[in-house]
Short mmCIF file of N, CA and C in Angstrom, two decimals:
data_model
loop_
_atom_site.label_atom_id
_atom_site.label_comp_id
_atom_site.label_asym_id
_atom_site.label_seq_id
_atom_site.Cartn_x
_atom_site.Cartn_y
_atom_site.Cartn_z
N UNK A 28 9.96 -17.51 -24.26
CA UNK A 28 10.72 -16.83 -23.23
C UNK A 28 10.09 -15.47 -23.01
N UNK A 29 9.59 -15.01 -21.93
CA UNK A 29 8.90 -13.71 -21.45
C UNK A 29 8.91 -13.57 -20.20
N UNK A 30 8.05 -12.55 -19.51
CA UNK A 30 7.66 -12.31 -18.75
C UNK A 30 6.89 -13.08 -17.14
N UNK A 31 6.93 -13.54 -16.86
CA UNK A 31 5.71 -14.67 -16.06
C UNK A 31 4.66 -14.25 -14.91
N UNK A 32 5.49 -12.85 -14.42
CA UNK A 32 4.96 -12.03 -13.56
C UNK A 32 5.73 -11.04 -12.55
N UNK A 33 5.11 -10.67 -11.75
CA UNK A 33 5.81 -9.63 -10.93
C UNK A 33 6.95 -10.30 -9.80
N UNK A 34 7.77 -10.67 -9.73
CA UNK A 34 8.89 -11.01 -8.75
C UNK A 34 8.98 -9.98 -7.77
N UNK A 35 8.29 -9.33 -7.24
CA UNK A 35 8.70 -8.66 -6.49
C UNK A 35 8.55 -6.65 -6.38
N UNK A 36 8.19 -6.13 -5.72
CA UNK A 36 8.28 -4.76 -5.61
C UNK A 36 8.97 -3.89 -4.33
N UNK A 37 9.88 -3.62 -4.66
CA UNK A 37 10.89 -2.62 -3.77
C UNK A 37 10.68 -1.39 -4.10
N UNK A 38 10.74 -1.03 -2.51
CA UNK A 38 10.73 0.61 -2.29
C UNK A 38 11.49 1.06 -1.06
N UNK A 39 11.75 2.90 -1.27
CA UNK A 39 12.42 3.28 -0.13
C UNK A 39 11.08 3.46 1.12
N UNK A 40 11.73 3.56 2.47
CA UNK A 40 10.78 4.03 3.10
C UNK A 40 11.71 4.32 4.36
N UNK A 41 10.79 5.35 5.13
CA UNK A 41 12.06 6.12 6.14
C UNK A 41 11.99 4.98 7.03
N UNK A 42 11.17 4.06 7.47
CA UNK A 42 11.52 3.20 8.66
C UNK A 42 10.82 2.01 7.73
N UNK A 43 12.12 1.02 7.52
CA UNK A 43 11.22 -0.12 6.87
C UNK A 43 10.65 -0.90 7.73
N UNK A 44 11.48 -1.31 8.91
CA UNK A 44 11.06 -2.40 9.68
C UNK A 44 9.12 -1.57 10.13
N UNK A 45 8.99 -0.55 10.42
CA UNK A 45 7.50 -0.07 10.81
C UNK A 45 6.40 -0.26 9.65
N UNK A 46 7.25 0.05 8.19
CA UNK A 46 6.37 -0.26 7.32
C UNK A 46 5.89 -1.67 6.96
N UNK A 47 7.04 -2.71 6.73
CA UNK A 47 6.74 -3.74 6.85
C UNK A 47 5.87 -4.85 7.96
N UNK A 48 5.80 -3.88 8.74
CA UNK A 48 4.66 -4.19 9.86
C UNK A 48 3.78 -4.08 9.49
N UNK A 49 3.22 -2.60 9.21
CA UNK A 49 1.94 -2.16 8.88
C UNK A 49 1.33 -2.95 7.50
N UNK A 50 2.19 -3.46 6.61
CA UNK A 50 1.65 -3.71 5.42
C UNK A 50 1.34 -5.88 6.19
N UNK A 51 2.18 -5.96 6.55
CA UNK A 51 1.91 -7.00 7.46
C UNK A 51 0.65 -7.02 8.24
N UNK A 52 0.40 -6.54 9.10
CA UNK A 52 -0.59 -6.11 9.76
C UNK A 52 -1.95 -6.30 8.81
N UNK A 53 -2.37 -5.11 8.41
CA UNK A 53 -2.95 -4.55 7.38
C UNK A 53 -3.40 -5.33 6.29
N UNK A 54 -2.50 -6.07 5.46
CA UNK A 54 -2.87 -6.36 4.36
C UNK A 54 -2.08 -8.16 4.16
N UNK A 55 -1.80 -7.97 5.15
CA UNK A 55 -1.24 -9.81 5.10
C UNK A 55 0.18 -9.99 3.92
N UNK A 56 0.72 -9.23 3.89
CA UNK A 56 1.18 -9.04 2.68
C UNK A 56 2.99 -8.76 3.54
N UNK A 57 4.28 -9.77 2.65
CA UNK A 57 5.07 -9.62 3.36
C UNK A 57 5.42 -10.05 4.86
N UNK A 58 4.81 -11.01 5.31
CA UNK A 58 5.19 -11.90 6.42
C UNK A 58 6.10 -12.80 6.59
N UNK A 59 6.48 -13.26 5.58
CA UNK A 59 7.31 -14.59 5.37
C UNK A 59 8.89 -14.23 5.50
N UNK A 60 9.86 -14.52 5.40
CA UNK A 60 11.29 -14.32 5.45
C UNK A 60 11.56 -14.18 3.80
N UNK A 61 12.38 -12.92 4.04
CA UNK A 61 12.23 -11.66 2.92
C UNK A 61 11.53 -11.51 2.74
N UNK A 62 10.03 -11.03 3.02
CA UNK A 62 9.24 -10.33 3.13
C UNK A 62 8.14 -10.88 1.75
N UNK A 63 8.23 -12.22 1.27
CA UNK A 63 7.57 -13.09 0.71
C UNK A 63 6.25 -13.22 0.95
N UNK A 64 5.30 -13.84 0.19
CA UNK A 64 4.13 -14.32 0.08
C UNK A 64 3.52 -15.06 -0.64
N UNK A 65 3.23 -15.76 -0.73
CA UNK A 65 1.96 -16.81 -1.98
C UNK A 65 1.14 -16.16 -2.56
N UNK A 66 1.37 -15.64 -3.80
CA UNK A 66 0.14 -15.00 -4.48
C UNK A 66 -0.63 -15.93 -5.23
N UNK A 67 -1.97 -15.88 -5.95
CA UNK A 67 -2.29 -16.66 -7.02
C UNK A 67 -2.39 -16.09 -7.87
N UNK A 68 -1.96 -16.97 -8.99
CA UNK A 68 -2.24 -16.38 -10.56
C UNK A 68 -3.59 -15.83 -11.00
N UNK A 69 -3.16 -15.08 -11.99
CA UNK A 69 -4.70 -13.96 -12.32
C UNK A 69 -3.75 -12.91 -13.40
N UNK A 70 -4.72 -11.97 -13.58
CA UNK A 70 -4.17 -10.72 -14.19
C UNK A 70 -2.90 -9.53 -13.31
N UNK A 71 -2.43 -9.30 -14.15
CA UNK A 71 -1.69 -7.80 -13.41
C UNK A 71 -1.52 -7.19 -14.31
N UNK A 72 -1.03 -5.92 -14.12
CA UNK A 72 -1.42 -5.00 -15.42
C UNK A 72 -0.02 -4.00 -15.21
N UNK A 73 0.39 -4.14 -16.44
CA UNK A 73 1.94 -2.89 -16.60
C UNK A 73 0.86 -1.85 -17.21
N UNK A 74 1.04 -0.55 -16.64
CA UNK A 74 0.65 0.80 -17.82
C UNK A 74 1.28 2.04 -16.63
N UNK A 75 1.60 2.08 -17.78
CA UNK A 75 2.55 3.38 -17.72
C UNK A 75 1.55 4.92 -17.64
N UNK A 76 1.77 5.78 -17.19
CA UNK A 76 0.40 6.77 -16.98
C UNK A 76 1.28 8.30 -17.76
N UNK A 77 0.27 8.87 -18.41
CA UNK A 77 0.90 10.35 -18.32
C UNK A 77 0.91 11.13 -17.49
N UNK A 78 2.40 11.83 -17.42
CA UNK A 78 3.13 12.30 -16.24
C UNK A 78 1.99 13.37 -15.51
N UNK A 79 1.12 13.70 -16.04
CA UNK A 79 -0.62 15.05 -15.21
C UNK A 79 -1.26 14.67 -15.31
N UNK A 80 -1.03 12.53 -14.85
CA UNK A 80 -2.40 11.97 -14.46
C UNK A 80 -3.46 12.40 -13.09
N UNK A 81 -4.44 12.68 -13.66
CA UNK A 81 -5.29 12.55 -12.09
C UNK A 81 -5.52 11.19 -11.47
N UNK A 82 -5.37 9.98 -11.93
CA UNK A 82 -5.87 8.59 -11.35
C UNK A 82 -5.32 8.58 -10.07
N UNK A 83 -3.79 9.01 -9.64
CA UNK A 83 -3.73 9.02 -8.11
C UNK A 83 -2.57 10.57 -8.21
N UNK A 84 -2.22 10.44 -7.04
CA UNK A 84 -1.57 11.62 -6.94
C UNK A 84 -0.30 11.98 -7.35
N UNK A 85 -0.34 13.83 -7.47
CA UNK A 85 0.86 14.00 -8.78
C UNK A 85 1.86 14.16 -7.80
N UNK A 86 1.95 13.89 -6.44
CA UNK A 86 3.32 13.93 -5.86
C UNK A 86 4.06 12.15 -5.30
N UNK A 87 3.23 11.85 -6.29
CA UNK A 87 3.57 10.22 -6.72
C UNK A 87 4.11 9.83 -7.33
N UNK A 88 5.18 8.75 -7.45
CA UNK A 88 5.31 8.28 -8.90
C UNK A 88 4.80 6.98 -9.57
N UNK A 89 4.11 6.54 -8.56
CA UNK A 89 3.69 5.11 -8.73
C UNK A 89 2.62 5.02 -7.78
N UNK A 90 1.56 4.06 -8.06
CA UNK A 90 0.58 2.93 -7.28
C UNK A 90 1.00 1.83 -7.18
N UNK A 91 0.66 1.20 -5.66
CA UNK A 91 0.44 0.33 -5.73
C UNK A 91 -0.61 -0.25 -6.18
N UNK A 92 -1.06 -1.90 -7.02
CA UNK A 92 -2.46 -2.51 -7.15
C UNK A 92 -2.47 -3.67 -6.40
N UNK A 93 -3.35 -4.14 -5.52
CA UNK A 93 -2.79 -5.24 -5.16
C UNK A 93 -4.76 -6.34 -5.45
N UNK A 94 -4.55 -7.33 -5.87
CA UNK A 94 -5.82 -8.18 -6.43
C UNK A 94 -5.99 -8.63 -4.99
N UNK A 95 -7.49 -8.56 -4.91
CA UNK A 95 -7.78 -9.24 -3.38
C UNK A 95 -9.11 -10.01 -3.04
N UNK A 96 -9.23 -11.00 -2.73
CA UNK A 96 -10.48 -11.86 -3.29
C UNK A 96 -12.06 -11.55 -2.67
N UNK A 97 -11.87 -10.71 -1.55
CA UNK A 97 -13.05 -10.02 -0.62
C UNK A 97 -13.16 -8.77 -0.15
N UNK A 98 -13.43 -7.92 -1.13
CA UNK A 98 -12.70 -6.39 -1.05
C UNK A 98 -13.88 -5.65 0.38
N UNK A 99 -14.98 -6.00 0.62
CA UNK A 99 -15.91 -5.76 1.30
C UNK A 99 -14.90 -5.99 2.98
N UNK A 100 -14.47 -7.51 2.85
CA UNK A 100 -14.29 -8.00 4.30
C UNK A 100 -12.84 -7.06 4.64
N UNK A 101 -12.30 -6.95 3.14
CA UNK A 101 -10.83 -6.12 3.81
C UNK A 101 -11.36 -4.59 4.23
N UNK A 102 -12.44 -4.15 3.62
CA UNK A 102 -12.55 -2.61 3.56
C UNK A 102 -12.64 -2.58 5.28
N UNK A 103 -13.43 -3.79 5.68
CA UNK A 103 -14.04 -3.54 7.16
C UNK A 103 -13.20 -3.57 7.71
N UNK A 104 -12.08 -4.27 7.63
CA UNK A 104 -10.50 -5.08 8.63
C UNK A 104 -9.75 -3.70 8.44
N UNK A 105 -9.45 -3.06 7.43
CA UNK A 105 -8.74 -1.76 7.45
C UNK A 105 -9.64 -0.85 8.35
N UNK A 106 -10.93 -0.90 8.11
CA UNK A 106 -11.32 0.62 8.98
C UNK A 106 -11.75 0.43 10.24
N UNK A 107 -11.53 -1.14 10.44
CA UNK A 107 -11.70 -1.36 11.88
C UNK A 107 -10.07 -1.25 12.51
N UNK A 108 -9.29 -1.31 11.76
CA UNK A 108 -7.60 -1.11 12.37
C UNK A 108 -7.49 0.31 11.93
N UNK A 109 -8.48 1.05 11.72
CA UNK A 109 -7.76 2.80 11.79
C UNK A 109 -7.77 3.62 10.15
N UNK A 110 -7.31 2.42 9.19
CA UNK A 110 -6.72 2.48 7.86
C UNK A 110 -8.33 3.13 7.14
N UNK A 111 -7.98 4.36 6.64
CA UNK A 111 -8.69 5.57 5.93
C UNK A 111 -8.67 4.78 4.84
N UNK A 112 -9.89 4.67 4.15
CA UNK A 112 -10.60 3.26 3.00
C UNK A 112 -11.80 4.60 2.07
N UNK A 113 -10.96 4.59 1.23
CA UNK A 113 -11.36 5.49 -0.13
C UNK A 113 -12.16 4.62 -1.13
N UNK A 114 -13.84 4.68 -1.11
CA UNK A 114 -14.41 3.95 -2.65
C UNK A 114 -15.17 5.04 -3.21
N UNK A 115 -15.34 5.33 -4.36
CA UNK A 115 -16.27 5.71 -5.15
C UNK A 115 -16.78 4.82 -6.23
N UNK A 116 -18.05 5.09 -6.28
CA UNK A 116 -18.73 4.25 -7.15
C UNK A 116 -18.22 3.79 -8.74
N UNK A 117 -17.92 5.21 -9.11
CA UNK A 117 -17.50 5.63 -10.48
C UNK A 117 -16.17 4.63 -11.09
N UNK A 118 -15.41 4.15 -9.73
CA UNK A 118 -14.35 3.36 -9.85
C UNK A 118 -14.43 1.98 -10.35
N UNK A 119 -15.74 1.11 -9.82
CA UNK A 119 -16.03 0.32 -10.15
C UNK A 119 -16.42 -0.33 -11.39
N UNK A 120 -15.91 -1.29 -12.01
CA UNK A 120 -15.89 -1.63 -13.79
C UNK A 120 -16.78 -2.59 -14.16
N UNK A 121 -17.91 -2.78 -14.13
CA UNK A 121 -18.52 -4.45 -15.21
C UNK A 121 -17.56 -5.00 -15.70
N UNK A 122 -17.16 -5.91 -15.18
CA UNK A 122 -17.10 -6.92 -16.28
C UNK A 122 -15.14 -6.91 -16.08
N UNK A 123 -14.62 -5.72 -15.04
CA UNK A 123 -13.32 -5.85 -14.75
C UNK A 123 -13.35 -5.73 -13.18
N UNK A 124 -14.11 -5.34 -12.00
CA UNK A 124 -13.98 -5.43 -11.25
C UNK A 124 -14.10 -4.33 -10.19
N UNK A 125 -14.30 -4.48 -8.60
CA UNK A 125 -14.55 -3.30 -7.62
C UNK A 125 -12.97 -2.57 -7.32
N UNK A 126 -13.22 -1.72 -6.81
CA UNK A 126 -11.88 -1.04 -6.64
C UNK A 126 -11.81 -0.09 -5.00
N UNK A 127 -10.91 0.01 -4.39
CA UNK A 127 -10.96 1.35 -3.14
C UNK A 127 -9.21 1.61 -3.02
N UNK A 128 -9.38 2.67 -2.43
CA UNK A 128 -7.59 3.27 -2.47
C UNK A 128 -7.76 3.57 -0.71
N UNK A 129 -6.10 3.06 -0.66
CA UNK A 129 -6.14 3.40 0.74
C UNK A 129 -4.57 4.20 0.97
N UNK A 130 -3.73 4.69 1.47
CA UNK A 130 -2.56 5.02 2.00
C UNK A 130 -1.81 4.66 3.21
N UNK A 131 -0.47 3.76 2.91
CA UNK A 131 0.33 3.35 3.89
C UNK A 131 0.84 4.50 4.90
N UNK A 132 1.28 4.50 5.68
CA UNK A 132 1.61 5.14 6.88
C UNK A 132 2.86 6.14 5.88
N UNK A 133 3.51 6.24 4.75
CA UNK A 133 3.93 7.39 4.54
C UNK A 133 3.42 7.69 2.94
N UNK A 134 2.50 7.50 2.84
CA UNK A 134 1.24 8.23 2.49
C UNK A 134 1.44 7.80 0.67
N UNK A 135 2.42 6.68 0.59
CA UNK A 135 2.33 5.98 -0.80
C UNK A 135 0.77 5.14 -0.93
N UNK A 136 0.41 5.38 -2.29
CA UNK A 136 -1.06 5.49 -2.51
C UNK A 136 -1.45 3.56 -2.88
N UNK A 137 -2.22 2.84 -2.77
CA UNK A 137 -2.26 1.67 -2.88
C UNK A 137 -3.63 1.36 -3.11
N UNK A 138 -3.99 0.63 -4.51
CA UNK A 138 -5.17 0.74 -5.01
C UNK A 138 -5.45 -0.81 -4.63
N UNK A 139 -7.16 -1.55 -4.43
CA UNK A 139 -7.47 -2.94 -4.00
C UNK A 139 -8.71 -3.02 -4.97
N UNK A 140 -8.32 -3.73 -5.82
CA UNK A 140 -8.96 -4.49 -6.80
C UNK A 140 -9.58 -5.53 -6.75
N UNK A 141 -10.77 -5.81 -6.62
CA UNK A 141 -11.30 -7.29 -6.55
C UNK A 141 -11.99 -7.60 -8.01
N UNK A 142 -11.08 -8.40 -8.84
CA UNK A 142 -11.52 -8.26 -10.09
C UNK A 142 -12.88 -8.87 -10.33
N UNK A 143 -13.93 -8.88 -11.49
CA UNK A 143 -15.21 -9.88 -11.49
C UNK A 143 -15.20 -10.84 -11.44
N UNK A 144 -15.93 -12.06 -11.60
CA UNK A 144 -15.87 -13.42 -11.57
C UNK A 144 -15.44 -13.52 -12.69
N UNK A 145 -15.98 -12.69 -14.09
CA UNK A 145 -15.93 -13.14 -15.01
C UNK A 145 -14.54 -13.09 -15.74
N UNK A 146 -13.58 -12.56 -14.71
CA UNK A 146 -11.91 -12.76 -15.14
C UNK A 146 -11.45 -13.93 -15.36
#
């Protein structure tokens, strides 16, 4: 008896119906009735950060991560729809995977992981 995975992530936001567009839009994510989707199994990762982390921002309290199987084709689909697409090299892991950060329309931070093959 445990854990099996993430059921779900709720948040406030000043206009949901606009956000749920955009993340719709954007990231394919939340289309379905209640705002559902088909994920596939893989890794996800609980860690908890210390509270004067630099990894994302300190007027945050959370990231999003979201696993995505063509991080190249999304980078292009976001910056061809407008969406400001953050990579640095340094981010990227052997052997765990590419990474870029982008920000939803009220400026909650959302990290895109394309893990290695060798996951």
């Amino acid at each position: 008896m445990g854990v099996t995975g993430i059921g779900g992530f709720f948040f406030r936001a000043k206009d949901p119906k606009a956000m749920r567009a955009w993340y719709v839009e954007h990231l394919g994510v939340g289309s379905a009735p209640y705002g559902q989707w088909d994920t596939q199994a893989g890794p996800s990762v609980f860690a908890p950060f210390a509270a004067d982390t630099d990894y994302f921002a300190a007027d945050h309290q959370w990231m999003l991560n979201l696993r995505v199987d063509d991080i190249d084709g999304l980078i292009a689909k976001l910056r061809a729809g407008g969406v400001e697409v953050i990579t640095k090299p340094e981010w990227d892991m052997p052997g765990v995977g590419r990474f870029a950060r982008i920000h939803d329309p009220e400026g909650n931070p959302i990290e895109l992981w394309q893990p290695d093959e060798t996951e």
